[in-house]
Coordinates of N, CA and C in Angstrom, one line a residue:
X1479 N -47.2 2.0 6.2 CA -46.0 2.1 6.9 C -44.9 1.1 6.4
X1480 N -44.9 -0.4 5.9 CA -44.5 -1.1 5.5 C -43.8 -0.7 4.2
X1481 N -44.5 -0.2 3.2 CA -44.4 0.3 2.3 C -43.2 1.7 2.4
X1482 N -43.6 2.3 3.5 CA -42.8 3.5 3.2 C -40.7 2.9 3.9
X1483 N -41.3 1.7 4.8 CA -40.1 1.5 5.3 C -39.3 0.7 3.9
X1484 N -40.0 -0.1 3.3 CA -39.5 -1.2 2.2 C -38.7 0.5 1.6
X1485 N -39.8 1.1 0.8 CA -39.1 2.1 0.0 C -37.6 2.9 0.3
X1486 N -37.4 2.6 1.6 CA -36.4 3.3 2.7 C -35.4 2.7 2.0
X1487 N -35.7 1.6 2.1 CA -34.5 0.2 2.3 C -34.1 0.3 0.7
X1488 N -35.1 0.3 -0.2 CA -34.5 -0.2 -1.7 C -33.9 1.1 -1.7
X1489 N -34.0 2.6 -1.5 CA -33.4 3.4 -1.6 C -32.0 3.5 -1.1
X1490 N -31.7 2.8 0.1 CA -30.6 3.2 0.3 C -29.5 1.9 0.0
X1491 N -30.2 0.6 -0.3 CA -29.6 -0.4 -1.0 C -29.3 0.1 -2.3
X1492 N -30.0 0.9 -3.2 CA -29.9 1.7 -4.6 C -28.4 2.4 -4.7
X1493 N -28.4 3.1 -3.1 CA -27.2 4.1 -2.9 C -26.3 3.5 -2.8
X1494 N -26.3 2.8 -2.0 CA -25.0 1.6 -1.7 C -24.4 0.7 -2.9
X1495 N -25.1 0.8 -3.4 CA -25.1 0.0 -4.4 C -24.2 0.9 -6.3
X1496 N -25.1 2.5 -6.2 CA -23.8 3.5 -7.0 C -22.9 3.6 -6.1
X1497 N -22.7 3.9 -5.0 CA -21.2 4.4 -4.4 C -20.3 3.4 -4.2
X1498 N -20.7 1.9 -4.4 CA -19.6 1.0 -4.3 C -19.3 1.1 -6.2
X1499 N -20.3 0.7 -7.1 CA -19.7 0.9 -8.0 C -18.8 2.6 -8.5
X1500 N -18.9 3.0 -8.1 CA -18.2 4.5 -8.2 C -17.1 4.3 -7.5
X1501 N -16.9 3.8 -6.4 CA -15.7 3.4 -5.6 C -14.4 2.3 -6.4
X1502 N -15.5 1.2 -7.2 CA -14.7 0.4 -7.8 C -14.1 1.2 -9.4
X1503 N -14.4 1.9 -9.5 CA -14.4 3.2 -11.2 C -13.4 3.6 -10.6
X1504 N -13.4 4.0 -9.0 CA -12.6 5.0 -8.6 C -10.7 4.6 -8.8
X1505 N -11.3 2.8 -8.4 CA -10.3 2.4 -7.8 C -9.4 1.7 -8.7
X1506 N -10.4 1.9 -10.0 CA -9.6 1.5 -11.3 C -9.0 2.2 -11.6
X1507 N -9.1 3.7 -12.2 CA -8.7 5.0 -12.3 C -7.4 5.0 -11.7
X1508 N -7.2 4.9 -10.0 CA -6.1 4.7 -9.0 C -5.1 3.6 -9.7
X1509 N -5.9 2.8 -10.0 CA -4.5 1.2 -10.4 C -4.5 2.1 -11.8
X1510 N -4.5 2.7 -13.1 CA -4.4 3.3 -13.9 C -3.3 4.2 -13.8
X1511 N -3.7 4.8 -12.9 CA -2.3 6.0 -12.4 C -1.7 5.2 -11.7
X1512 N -1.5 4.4 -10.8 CA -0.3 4.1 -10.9 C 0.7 3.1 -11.5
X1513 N -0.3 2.8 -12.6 CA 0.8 1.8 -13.6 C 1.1 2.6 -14.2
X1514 N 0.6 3.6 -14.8 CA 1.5 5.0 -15.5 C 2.7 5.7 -15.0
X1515 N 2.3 5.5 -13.3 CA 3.9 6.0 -12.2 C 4.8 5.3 -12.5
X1516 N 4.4 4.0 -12.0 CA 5.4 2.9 -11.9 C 6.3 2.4 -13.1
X1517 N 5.3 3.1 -14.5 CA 6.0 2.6 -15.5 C 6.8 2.9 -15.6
X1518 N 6.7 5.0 -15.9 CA 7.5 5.9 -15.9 C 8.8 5.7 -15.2
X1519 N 9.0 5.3 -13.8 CA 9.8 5.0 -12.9 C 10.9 3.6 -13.7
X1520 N 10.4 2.8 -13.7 CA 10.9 1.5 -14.0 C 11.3 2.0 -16.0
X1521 N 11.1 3.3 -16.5 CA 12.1 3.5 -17.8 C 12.5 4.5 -17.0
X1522 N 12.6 5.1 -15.7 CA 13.7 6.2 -15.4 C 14.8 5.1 -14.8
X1523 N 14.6 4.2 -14.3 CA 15.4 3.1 -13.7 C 16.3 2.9 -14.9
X1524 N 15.8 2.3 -16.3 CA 16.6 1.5 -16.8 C 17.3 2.8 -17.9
X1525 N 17.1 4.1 -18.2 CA 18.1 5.1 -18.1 C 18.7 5.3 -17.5
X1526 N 19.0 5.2 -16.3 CA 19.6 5.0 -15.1 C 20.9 4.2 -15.5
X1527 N 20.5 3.1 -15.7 CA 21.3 2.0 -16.0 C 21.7 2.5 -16.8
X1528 N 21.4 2.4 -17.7 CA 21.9 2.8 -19.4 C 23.5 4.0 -19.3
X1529 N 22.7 4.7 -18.7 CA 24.0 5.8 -18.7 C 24.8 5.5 -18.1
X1530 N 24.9 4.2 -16.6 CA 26.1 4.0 -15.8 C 26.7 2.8 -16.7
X1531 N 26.3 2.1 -17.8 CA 27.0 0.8 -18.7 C 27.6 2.0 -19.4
X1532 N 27.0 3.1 -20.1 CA 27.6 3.5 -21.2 C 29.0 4.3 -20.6
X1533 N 29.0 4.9 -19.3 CA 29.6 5.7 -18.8 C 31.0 4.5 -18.3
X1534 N 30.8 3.6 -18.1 CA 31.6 2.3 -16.8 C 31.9 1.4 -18.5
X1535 N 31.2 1.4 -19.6 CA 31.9 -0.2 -20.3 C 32.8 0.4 -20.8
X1536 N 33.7 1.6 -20.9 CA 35.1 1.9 -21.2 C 36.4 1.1 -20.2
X1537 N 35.7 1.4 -19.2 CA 36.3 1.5 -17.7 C 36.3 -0.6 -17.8
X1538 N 35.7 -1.1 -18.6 CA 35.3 -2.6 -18.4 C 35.1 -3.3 -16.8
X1539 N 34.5 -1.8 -16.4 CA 33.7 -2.2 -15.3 C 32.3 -3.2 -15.6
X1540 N 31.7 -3.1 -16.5 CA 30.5 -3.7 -16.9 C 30.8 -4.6 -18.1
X1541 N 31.0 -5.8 -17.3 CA 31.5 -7.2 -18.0 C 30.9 -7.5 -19.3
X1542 N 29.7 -6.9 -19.5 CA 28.9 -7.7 -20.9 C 27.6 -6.4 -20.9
X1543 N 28.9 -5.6 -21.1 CA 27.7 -4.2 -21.7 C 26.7 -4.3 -22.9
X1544 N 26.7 -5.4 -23.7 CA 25.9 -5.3 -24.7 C 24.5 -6.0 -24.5
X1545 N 24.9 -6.8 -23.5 CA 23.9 -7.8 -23.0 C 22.9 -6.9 -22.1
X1546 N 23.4 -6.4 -21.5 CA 22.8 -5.0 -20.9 C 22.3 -4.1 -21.3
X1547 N 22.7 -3.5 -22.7 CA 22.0 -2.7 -23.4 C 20.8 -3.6 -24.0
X1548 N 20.9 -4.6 -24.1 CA 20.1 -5.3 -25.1 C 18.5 -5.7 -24.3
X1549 N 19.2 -6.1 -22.6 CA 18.1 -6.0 -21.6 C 17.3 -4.7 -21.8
X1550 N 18.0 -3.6 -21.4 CA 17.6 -2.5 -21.3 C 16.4 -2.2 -22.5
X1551 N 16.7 -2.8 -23.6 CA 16.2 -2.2 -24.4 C 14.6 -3.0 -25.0
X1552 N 14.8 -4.5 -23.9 CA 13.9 -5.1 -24.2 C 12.8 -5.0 -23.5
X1553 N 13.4 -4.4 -22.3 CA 12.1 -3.3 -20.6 C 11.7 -2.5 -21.4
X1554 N 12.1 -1.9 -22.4 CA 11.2 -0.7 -22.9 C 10.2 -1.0 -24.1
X1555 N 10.7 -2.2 -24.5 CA 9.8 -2.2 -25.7 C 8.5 -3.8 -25.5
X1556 N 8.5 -4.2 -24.0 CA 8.3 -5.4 -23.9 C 6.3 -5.4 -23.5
X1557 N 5.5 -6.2 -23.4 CA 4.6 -5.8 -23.5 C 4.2 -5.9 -21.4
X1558 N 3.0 -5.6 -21.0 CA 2.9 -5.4 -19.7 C 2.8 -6.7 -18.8
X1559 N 2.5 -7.7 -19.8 CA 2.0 -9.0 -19.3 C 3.6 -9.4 -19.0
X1560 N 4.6 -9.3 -19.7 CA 5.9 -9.8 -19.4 C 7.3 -9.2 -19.1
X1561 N 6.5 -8.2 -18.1 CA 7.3 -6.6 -18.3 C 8.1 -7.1 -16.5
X1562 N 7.5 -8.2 -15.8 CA 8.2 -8.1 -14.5 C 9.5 -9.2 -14.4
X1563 N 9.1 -10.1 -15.5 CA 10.3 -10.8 -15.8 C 11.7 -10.1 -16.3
X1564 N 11.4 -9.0 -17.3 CA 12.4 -8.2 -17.4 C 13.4 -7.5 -16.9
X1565 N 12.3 -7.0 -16.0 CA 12.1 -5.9 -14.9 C 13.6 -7.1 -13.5
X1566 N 13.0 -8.1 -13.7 CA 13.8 -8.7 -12.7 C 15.4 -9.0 -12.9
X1567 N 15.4 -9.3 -13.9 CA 17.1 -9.4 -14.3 C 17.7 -8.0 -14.7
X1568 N 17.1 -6.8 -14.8 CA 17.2 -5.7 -15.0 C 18.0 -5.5 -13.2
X1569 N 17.1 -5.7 -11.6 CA 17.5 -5.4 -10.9 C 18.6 -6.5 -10.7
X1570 N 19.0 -7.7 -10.9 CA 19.9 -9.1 -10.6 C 21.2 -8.1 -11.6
X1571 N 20.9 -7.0 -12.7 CA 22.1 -6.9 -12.9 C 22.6 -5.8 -12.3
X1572 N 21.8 -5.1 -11.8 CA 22.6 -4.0 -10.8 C 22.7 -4.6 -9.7
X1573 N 22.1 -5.4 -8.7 CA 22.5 -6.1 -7.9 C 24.3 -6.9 -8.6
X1574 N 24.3 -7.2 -9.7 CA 25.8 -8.3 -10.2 C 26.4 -6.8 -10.0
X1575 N 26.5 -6.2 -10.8 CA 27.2 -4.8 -10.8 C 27.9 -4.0 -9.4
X1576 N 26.9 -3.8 -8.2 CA 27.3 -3.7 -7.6 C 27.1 -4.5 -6.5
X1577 N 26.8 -5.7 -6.1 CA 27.0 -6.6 -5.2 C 26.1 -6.1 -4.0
X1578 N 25.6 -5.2 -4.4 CA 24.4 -4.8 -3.2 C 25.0 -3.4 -2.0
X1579 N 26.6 -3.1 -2.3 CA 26.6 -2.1 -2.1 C 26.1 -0.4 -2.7
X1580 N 25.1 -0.1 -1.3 CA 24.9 1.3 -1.8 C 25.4 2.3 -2.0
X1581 N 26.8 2.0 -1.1 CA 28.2 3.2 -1.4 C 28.6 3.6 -2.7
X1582 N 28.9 2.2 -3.7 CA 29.0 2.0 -5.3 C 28.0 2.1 -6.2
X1583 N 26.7 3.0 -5.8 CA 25.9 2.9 -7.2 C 26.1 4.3 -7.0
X1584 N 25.7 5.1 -8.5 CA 25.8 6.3 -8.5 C 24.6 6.6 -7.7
X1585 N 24.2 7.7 -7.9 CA 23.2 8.8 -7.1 C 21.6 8.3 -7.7
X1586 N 21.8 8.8 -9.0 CA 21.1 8.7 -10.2 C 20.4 7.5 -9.9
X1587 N 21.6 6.3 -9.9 CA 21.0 5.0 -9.7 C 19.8 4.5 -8.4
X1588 N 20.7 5.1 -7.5 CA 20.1 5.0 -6.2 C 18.5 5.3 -5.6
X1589 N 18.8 7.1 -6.5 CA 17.4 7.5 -6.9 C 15.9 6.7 -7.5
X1590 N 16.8 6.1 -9.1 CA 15.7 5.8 -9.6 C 15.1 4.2 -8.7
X1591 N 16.2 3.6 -8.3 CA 15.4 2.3 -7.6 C 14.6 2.7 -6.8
X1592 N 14.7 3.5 -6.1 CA 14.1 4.1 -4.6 C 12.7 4.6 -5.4
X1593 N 13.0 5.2 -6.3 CA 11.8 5.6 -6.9 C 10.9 4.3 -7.3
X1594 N 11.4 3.7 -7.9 CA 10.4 2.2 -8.4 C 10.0 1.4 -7.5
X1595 N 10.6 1.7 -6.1 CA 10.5 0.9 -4.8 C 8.9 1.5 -4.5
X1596 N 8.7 2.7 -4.1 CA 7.6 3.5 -4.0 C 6.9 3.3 -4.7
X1597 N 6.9 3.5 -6.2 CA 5.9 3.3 -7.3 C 5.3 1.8 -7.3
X1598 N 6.3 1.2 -7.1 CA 5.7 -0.2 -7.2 C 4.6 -0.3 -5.9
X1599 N 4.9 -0.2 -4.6 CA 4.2 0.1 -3.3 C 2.7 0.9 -3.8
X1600 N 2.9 2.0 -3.8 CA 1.8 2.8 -4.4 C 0.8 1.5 -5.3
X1601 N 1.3 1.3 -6.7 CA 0.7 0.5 -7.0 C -0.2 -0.6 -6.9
X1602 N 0.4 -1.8 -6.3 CA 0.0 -2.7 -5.3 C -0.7 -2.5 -4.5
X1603 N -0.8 -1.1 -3.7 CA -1.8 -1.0 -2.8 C -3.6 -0.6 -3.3
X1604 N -3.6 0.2 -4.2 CA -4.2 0.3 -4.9 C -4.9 -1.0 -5.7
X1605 N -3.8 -1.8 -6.2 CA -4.6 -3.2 -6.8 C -5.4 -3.9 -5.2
X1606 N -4.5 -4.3 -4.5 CA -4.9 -4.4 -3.4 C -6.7 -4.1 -3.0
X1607 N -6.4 -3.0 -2.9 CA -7.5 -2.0 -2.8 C -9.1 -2.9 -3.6
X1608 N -8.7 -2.4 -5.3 CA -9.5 -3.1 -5.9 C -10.2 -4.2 -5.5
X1609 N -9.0 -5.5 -5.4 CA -9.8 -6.2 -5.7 C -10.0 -7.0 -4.3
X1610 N -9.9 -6.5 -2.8 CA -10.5 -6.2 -2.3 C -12.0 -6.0 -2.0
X1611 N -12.2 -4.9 -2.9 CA -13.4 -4.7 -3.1 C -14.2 -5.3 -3.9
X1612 N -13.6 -5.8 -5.0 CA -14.3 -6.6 -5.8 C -14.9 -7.7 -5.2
X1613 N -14.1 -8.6 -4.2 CA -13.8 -9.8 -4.2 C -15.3 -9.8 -3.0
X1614 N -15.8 -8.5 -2.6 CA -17.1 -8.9 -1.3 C -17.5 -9.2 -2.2
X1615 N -18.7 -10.1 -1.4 CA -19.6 -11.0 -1.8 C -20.7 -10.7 -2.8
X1616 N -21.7 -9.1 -1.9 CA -22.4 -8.2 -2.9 C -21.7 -7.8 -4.4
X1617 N -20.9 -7.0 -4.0 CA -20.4 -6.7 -5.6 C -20.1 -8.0 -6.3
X1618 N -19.7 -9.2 -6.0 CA -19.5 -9.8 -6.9 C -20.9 -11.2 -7.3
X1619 N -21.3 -10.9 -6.5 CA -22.6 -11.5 -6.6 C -23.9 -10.6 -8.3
X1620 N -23.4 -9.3 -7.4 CA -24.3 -7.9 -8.6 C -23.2 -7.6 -9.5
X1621 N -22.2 -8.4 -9.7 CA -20.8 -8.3 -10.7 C -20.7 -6.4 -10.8
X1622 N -20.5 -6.3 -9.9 CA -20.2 -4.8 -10.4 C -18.5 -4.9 -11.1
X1623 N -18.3 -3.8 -11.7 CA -17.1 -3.8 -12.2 C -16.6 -5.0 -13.0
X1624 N -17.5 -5.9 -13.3 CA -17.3 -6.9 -14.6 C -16.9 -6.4 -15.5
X1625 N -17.4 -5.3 -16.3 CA -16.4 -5.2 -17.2 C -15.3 -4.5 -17.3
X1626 N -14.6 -4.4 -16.4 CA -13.4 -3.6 -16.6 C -12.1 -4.7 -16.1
X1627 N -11.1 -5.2 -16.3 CA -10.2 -5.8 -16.3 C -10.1 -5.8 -14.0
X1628 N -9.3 -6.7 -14.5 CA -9.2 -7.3 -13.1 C -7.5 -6.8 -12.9
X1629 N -7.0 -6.1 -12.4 CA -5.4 -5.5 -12.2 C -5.1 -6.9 -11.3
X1630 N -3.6 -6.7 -12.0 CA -2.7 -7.4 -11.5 C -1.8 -7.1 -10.7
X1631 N -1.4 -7.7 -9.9 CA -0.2 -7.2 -8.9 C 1.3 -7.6 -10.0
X1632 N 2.0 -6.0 -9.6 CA 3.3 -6.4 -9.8 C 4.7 -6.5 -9.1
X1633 N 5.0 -8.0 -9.4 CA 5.8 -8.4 -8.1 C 6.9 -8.7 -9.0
X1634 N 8.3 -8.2 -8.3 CA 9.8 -8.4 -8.9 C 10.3 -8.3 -7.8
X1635 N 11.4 -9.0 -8.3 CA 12.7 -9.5 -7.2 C 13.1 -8.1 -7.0
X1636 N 13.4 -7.2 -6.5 CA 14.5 -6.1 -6.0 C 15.5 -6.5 -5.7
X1637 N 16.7 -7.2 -5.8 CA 18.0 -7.0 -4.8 C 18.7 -6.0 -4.6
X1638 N 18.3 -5.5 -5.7 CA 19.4 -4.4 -5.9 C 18.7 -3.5 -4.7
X1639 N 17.8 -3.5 -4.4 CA 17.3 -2.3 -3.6 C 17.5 -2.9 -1.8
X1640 N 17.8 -3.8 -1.5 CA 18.3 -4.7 -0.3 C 19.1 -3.3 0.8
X1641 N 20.0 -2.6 0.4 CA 20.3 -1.8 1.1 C 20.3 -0.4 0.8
X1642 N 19.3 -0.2 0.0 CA 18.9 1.1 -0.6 C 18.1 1.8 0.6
X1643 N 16.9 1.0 1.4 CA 16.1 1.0 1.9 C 16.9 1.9 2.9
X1644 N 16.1 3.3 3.2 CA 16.7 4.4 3.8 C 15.6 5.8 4.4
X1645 N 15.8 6.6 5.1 CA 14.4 7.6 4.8 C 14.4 8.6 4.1
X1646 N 13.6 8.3 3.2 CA 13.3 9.0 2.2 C 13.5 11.0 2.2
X1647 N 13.7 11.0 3.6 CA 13.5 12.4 3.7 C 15.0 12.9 4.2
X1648 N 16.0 12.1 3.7 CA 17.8 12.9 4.3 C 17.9 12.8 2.5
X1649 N 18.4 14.0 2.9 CA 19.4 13.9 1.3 C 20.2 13.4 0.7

């Protein structure tokens, strides 16, 4: 009887034990997709930009359009570890540009922040998620998910998105 109860136990400790690691696979996968979203977002963001300097530095609405293209151009080519520093003076210059009114950004613009707002959210929740899970005692005791990178949270200043914040569901 002892025997059949022990056997009980290592079996369903066995189970507990794949479904958290399959959970943490799962949850990597998750933070994977969404740094592919968020990435995508944050180069639809800085096209965004791009077209309103190229469209506005005739107009010398955009005081130091080259400085801006040159930002722009360093979000795209910059690696992931130093992509929120970028990322941040990218929104400080639409924030400079338009002062935080959302009457004055184009559509486009408005869109893609709102978009990176989400993506970024999505994101984070998901790391969240992770490491979370990682962080119980069991899994990290039985190192589950040791070898797979540990996600990072990504955090940037938004200003520009200060009065963007709206429901998503009016046109």
């Amino acid at each position: 009887m002892w025997v059949s109860i022990g056997l009980v136990l290592i079996v369903l400790f066995t189970m507990w034990i794949t479904w958290t690691a399959a959970r943490i696979d799962r949850l990597n996968a998750r933070c994977d997709a969404g740094w592919v979203s968020l990435d995508a977002q944050l180069v639809r963001r800085a096209a965004a930009l791009g077209a309103v300097v190229d469209e506005r530095a005739a107009d010398a609405v955009v005081p130091n359009a080259k400085g801006v293209r040159s930002t722009i151009e360093t979000a795209l080519t910059v690696n992931r570890d130093a992509r929120a520093a970028v990322e941040n003076v990218i929104s400080a210059t639409i924030a400079e540009l338009y002062g935080g009114a959302e009457s004055e950004l184009p559509a486009g613009l408005v869109d893609a922040c709102l978009r990176v707002r989400v993506a970024r959210t999505f994101y984070n929740d998901a790391v969240r998620a992770n490491r979370t899970l990682r962080e119980q005692q069991l899994p990290r005791l039985l190192k589950l998910g040791s070898k797979t990178h540990r996600p990072a949270y990504f955090d940037i200043e938004d200003t520009a998105g200060t009065p963007l914040v709206r429901d998503l569901t009016t046109p």
